[in-house]
Amino acid sequence: MIRCALAKGRMADGSLELLRRAGYAVEAPAGRRLSARDPEQRLEVFLAKSPDVPTYVSYGIADVGIVGEDVLRESSPDVLELLDLGLGACRLVLAAPRDRAAAPPRPSAEGALRVATKYPEIARAYFARRGVPVEIVRLSGSIELAPELGLAPYVLDIVETGSTLEAHGLAVVDEVQRSTARLIANRARWALEHAALRAFARALEGALRVGIA
Ligand code: PRP
């Protein structure tokens, strides 16, 4: 049986739907359960917080995983990236209150630019490339609250529909990168269980083509 870690939240439904189109009749875990199997016992899926998906895969607890490219770029895990699944397309952007967003970010007279984010590594690299000193404030979620509450004037976060930015009076300053869901695999498992995992990846690839056609 193949064990697959799925990122909870925005991408979970799309990931399960793709698995079903690929021929694995797996339903969303029932009630408060976080794992489920298909009736033929070919696949077990479990839902984890997105930053934990590459961790489960790199430790070989899961053979494969489906997680956003944003998470992979942030943590650079030692896993194989097999496929771009195109699901959960979003943008990672630098944003600020509308009156500030039109101008390029400049550090204040006191020194570094303060940026709240769940992506400290991506943020650090982005500002290092521009030679702008930053103070990164790491948060776990609800990032758009930071400017309103006075924690940080800038945020680096995911935008999908743009409604959360809009609802907090924020506007995009710059696009940092785009992101879609990726199929990842444990390196050792990929070598040892090559035929089974390749067949799994091919089934997903086929389901993507069907989805697009
Ligand atoms: C993400 C992101 C934004 C929101 C953007 O949050 O951090 O808050 O989605 O979506 P939108 O552009 O469609 O409004 P998520 O729901 O993953 O939860 P979080 O705030 O706990 O990170």
Coordinates of N, CA, C and O in Angstrom, one line a residue, residues 94-203:
L94 N 4.4 40.4 -1.7 CA 4.7 41.3 -0.7 C 3.5 42.3 -0.8 O 3.2 42.8 -1.8
A95 N 2.9 42.6 0.4 CA 1.7 43.5 0.4 C 1.9 44.5 1.5 O 2.6 44.3 2.5
A96 N 1.1 45.6 1.4 CA 1.2 46.6 2.4 C -0.1 47.4 2.4 O -0.9 47.3 1.4
P97 N -0.4 48.2 3.4 CA -1.6 49.1 3.3 C -1.6 49.9 2.0 O -0.5 50.3 1.5
R98 N -2.8 50.1 1.4 CA -2.9 50.7 0.1 C -2.0 52.0 -0.1 O -1.4 52.2 -1.1
D99 N -2.0 52.8 0.9 CA -1.3 54.1 0.8 C 0.2 53.9 0.7 O 0.9 54.7 0.2
R100 N 0.7 52.8 1.2 CA 2.1 52.6 1.2 C 2.6 51.7 0.0 O 3.7 51.7 -0.4
A101 N 1.6 50.9 -0.6 CA 1.9 49.9 -1.5 C 2.4 50.4 -2.9 O 3.1 49.7 -3.6
A102 N 2.1 51.7 -3.2 CA 2.5 52.2 -4.5 C 4.0 52.4 -4.6 O 4.6 52.2 -5.7
A103 N 4.7 52.7 -3.5 CA 6.1 53.0 -3.5 C 6.9 51.7 -3.2 O 6.4 50.8 -2.5
P104 N 8.1 51.6 -3.8 CA 8.9 50.5 -3.5 C 9.3 50.4 -2.0 O 9.5 51.5 -1.4
P105 N 9.4 49.3 -1.4 CA 9.7 49.2 0.0 C 11.0 49.8 0.4 O 12.0 49.5 -0.2
R106 N 11.0 50.7 1.3 CA 12.3 51.3 1.8 C 12.3 51.2 3.3 O 11.3 51.4 4.0
P107 N 13.5 50.9 3.8 CA 13.6 50.8 5.3 C 13.4 52.1 5.9 O 13.6 53.2 5.3
S108 N 12.8 52.1 7.1 CA 12.6 53.4 7.8 C 13.9 53.9 8.3 O 14.9 53.3 8.2
A109 N 13.8 55.2 8.8 CA 15.0 55.9 9.3 C 15.7 55.1 10.4 O 16.9 55.0 10.6
E110 N 14.8 54.3 11.1 CA 15.3 53.5 12.3 C 16.1 52.3 11.8 O 16.7 51.6 12.7
G111 N 16.0 51.9 10.6 CA 16.8 50.8 10.2 C 16.0 49.8 9.3 O 15.5 50.3 8.2
A112 N 15.8 48.6 9.7 CA 15.3 47.5 8.8 C 13.8 47.7 8.6 O 13.1 48.2 9.4
L113 N 13.4 47.1 7.4 CA 12.0 47.1 7.1 C 11.3 45.9 7.8 O 11.9 44.8 7.8
R114 N 10.2 46.1 8.5 CA 9.6 45.0 9.2 C 8.6 44.3 8.4 O 7.7 44.9 7.9
V115 N 8.7 42.9 8.3 CA 7.8 42.1 7.4 C 7.3 40.9 8.2 O 8.1 40.2 8.8
A116 N 6.0 40.8 8.3 CA 5.4 39.6 8.9 C 5.1 38.6 7.9 O 4.6 38.8 6.8
T117 N 5.4 37.3 8.2 CA 5.3 36.2 7.2 C 5.3 34.9 7.9 O 5.9 34.7 8.9
K118 N 4.7 33.9 7.1 CA 4.9 32.4 7.5 C 6.1 31.9 6.7 O 6.4 30.7 6.8
Y119 N 6.7 32.7 5.8 CA 7.8 32.3 4.9 C 9.1 33.1 5.2 O 9.6 33.9 4.3
P120 N 9.7 32.9 6.3 CA 10.9 33.7 6.7 C 12.1 33.5 5.7 O 12.8 34.5 5.4
E121 N 12.3 32.3 5.2 CA 13.4 32.1 4.3 C 13.2 32.7 3.0 O 14.1 33.3 2.4
I122 N 12.0 32.5 2.4 CA 11.7 33.2 1.1 C 11.8 34.7 1.3 O 12.4 35.4 0.4
A123 N 11.3 35.2 2.4 CA 11.3 36.7 2.6 C 12.8 37.2 2.7 O 13.2 38.2 2.1
R124 N 13.6 36.5 3.5 CA 15.0 36.8 3.6 C 15.7 36.9 2.3 O 16.4 37.8 2.0
A125 N 15.5 35.8 1.5 CA 16.2 35.7 0.2 C 15.7 36.9 -0.7 O 16.5 37.5 -1.4
Y126 N 14.4 37.1 -0.7 CA 13.8 38.2 -1.6 C 14.5 39.5 -1.3 O 14.9 40.3 -2.2
F127 N 14.6 39.9 0.0 CA 15.1 41.2 0.4 C 16.6 41.2 0.2 O 17.2 42.3 -0.1
A128 N 17.3 40.1 0.5 CA 18.7 40.0 0.3 C 19.1 40.3 -1.2 O 20.0 41.1 -1.4
R129 N 18.3 39.8 -2.1 CA 18.5 40.0 -3.5 C 18.4 41.5 -3.9 O 19.1 42.0 -4.8
R130 N 17.6 42.2 -3.1 CA 17.4 43.7 -3.4 C 18.3 44.5 -2.5 O 18.2 45.8 -2.5
G131 N 19.0 43.9 -1.6 CA 19.9 44.7 -0.7 C 19.1 45.5 0.3 O 19.6 46.6 0.8
V132 N 17.9 45.1 0.6 CA 17.1 45.9 1.6 C 17.2 45.1 3.0 O 16.9 44.0 3.1
P133 N 17.7 45.8 4.0 CA 17.7 45.2 5.3 C 16.3 45.0 5.9 O 15.5 45.9 5.8
V134 N 16.1 43.8 6.4 CA 14.7 43.4 6.9 C 14.8 42.9 8.3 O 15.7 42.2 8.7
E135 N 13.7 43.1 9.0 CA 13.4 42.4 10.3 C 12.2 41.5 10.0 O 11.1 42.0 9.7
I136 N 12.4 40.2 10.0 CA 11.3 39.3 9.7 C 10.6 38.9 11.0 O 11.2 38.5 12.0
V137 N 9.3 39.1 11.0 CA 8.5 38.7 12.2 C 7.7 37.4 11.7 O 6.9 37.5 10.8
R138 N 8.1 36.3 12.3 CA 7.5 35.0 11.9 C 6.1 34.8 12.6 O 6.0 34.8 13.8
L139 N 5.1 34.6 11.8 CA 3.8 34.3 12.3 C 3.3 32.9 11.7 O 3.9 32.4 10.7
S140 N 2.3 32.3 12.3 CA 1.8 31.0 11.8 C 0.6 31.1 10.9 O 0.2 30.1 10.3
G141 N -0.1 32.2 10.9 CA -1.3 32.4 10.1 C -1.9 33.8 10.3 O -1.3 34.6 11.1
S142 N -3.1 34.0 9.7 CA -3.8 35.3 9.8 C -2.8 36.5 9.6 O -2.8 37.5 10.4
I143 N -1.9 36.3 8.6 CA -0.8 37.3 8.4 C -1.4 38.7 8.2 O -0.8 39.7 8.6
E144 N -2.5 38.8 7.5 CA -3.0 40.1 7.0 C -3.4 41.0 8.2 O -3.7 42.2 8.0
L145 N -3.5 40.4 9.4 CA -3.8 41.2 10.6 C -2.6 42.1 11.0 O -2.8 43.2 11.7
A146 N -1.4 41.7 10.6 CA -0.2 42.4 11.2 C -0.2 43.9 10.9 O 0.1 44.7 11.9
P147 N -0.5 44.4 9.7 CA -0.4 45.8 9.5 C -1.5 46.6 10.3 O -1.2 47.6 10.9
E148 N -2.7 46.0 10.3 CA -3.8 46.6 11.0 C -3.6 46.8 12.5 O -3.9 47.7 13.1
L149 N -2.9 45.8 13.0 CA -2.6 45.8 14.5 C -1.3 46.5 14.8 O -1.0 46.6 16.0
G150 N -0.6 46.9 13.8 CA 0.6 47.6 14.1 C 1.9 46.8 14.3 O 2.9 47.2 14.8
L151 N 1.8 45.5 14.0 CA 2.9 44.6 14.2 C 4.0 44.8 13.2 O 5.2 44.9 13.5
A152 N 3.6 44.9 11.9 CA 4.5 45.2 10.8 C 3.8 45.8 9.7 O 2.6 45.5 9.4
P153 N 4.4 46.8 9.0 CA 3.7 47.5 7.9 C 3.6 46.6 6.6 O 2.8 46.8 5.8
Y154 N 4.5 45.6 6.4 CA 4.5 44.8 5.3 C 4.3 43.4 5.7 O 4.6 42.9 6.8
V155 N 3.6 42.6 4.7 CA 3.4 41.2 4.9 C 3.9 40.5 3.6 O 3.8 41.1 2.5
L156 N 4.4 39.3 3.8 CA 4.7 38.4 2.6 C 3.8 37.2 2.8 O 4.0 36.5 3.8
D157 N 2.9 37.0 1.9 CA 1.9 36.0 2.1 C 1.3 35.5 0.8 O 1.5 36.1 -0.3
I158 N 0.5 34.4 0.9 CA -0.2 33.8 -0.2 C -1.4 34.6 -0.6 O -2.2 35.1 0.3
V159 N -1.6 34.8 -1.9 CA -2.8 35.4 -2.4 C -3.4 34.5 -3.4 O -2.8 34.0 -4.3
E160 N -4.7 34.1 -3.2 CA -5.4 33.2 -4.1 C -6.5 34.1 -4.8 O -6.3 34.4 -6.0
T161 N -7.5 34.4 -4.1 CA -8.5 35.3 -4.8 C -8.3 36.8 -4.6 O -8.8 37.6 -5.3
G162 N -7.5 37.1 -3.6 CA -7.2 38.5 -3.2 C -8.2 39.0 -2.2 O -8.1 40.2 -1.7
S163 N -9.2 38.2 -1.8 CA -10.3 38.8 -0.9 C -9.7 39.1 0.5 O -10.2 40.1 1.1
T164 N -8.8 38.3 1.0 CA -8.3 38.6 2.3 C -7.5 39.9 2.4 O -7.6 40.7 3.3
L165 N -6.7 40.1 1.3 CA -5.9 41.4 1.2 C -6.9 42.5 1.2 O -6.8 43.5 2.0
E166 N -7.9 42.4 0.3 CA -8.9 43.5 0.1 C -9.6 43.8 1.4 O -9.7 44.9 1.8
A167 N -10.0 42.7 2.1 CA -10.7 42.9 3.4 C -9.9 43.6 4.5 O -10.5 44.1 5.4
H168 N -8.6 43.6 4.3 CA -7.7 44.3 5.3 C -7.1 45.5 4.8 O -6.1 46.0 5.4
G169 N -7.6 46.1 3.7 CA -7.1 47.3 3.1 C -5.7 47.2 2.6 O -5.0 48.2 2.6
L170 N -5.3 46.0 2.2 CA -3.9 45.8 1.7 C -3.9 45.7 0.2 O -4.8 45.3 -0.4
A171 N -2.7 46.1 -0.4 CA -2.5 45.9 -1.8 C -1.2 45.3 -2.1 O -0.2 45.4 -1.3
V172 N -1.1 44.7 -3.3 CA 0.2 44.0 -3.6 C 1.3 45.0 -4.0 O 1.1 46.0 -4.7
V173 N 2.4 44.9 -3.4 CA 3.6 45.7 -3.7 C 4.4 45.0 -4.8 O 4.8 45.7 -5.7
D174 N 4.6 43.7 -4.7 CA 5.4 43.0 -5.7 C 5.0 41.5 -5.6 O 4.7 41.0 -4.5
E175 N 5.1 40.8 -6.7 CA 4.9 39.4 -6.7 C 6.3 38.7 -6.5 O 7.2 39.0 -7.2
V176 N 6.3 37.9 -5.5 CA 7.6 37.2 -5.1 C 7.8 35.9 -5.9 O 8.8 35.7 -6.5
Q177 N 6.7 35.1 -6.0 CA 6.8 33.9 -6.8 C 5.3 33.3 -6.9 O 4.5 33.7 -6.2
R178 N 5.2 32.4 -7.9 CA 3.9 31.7 -8.1 C 4.1 30.4 -7.5 O 5.2 29.9 -7.3
S179 N 2.9 29.7 -7.2 CA 3.0 28.4 -6.5 C 1.8 27.5 -6.9 O 0.7 28.0 -7.1
T180 N 2.1 26.2 -7.2 CA 1.1 25.2 -7.4 C 1.4 24.0 -6.6 O 2.6 23.9 -6.1
A181 N 0.5 23.1 -6.5 CA 0.8 21.8 -5.7 C 1.8 20.9 -6.5 O 1.7 20.8 -7.7
R182 N 2.6 20.3 -5.8 CA 3.6 19.4 -6.3 C 3.4 18.0 -5.7 O 3.1 17.9 -4.5
L183 N 3.7 17.0 -6.5 CA 3.8 15.6 -6.0 C 5.3 15.4 -5.7 O 6.2 15.6 -6.5
I184 N 5.5 15.0 -4.4 CA 6.9 14.7 -4.0 C 7.0 13.3 -3.5 O 6.0 12.6 -3.2
A185 N 8.2 12.8 -3.5 CA 8.4 11.4 -3.1 C 9.7 11.3 -2.2 O 10.6 12.1 -2.3
N186 N 9.7 10.3 -1.3 CA 10.8 10.0 -0.5 C 11.9 9.4 -1.5 O 11.6 8.5 -2.3
R187 N 13.1 9.8 -1.4 CA 14.2 9.4 -2.3 C 14.4 7.9 -2.2 O 14.5 7.2 -3.3
A188 N 14.6 7.4 -1.0 CA 14.9 5.9 -0.9 C 13.8 5.1 -1.4 O 13.9 4.1 -2.1
R189 N 12.5 5.5 -1.0 CA 11.3 4.7 -1.5 C 11.2 4.7 -3.0 O 10.8 3.7 -3.6
W190 N 11.5 5.9 -3.5 CA 11.4 6.0 -5.0 C 12.4 5.0 -5.7 O 12.0 4.3 -6.7
A191 N 13.5 4.8 -5.1 CA 14.5 3.8 -5.6 C 14.0 2.4 -5.3 O 14.1 1.5 -6.2
L192 N 13.6 2.1 -4.1 CA 13.2 0.7 -3.7 C 11.9 0.2 -4.2 O 11.7 -0.9 -4.5
E193 N 10.9 1.1 -4.3 CA 9.6 0.8 -4.7 C 9.3 1.5 -6.1 O 8.2 2.0 -6.3
H194 N 10.3 1.4 -6.9 CA 10.2 2.3 -8.1 C 9.0 2.0 -9.0 O 8.3 2.9 -9.4
A195 N 8.7 0.7 -9.3 CA 7.6 0.3 -10.2 C 6.3 0.8 -9.6 O 5.5 1.5 -10.3
A196 N 6.0 0.6 -8.3 CA 4.7 1.0 -7.7 C 4.6 2.5 -7.7 O 3.5 3.0 -8.0
L197 N 5.6 3.2 -7.3 CA 5.5 4.6 -7.1 C 5.5 5.3 -8.5 O 4.8 6.3 -8.7
R198 N 6.2 4.7 -9.5 CA 6.1 5.3 -10.8 C 4.7 5.1 -11.4 O 4.2 6.0 -12.0
A199 N 4.1 4.0 -11.1 CA 2.7 3.7 -11.6 C 1.8 4.7 -11.0 O 0.9 5.3 -11.6
F200 N 2.0 5.0 -9.7 CA 1.2 6.0 -9.0 C 1.3 7.4 -9.6 O 0.3 8.1 -9.9
A201 N 2.6 7.8 -9.8 CA 2.8 9.1 -10.4 C 2.2 9.2 -11.8 O 1.6 10.2 -12.2
R202 N 2.4 8.1 -12.6 CA 1.8 8.1 -13.9 C 0.3 8.2 -13.9 O -0.3 8.9 -14.8
A203 N -0.3 7.5 -12.9 CA -1.8 7.6 -12.8 C -2.2 9.0 -12.5 O -3.2 9.5 -13.1

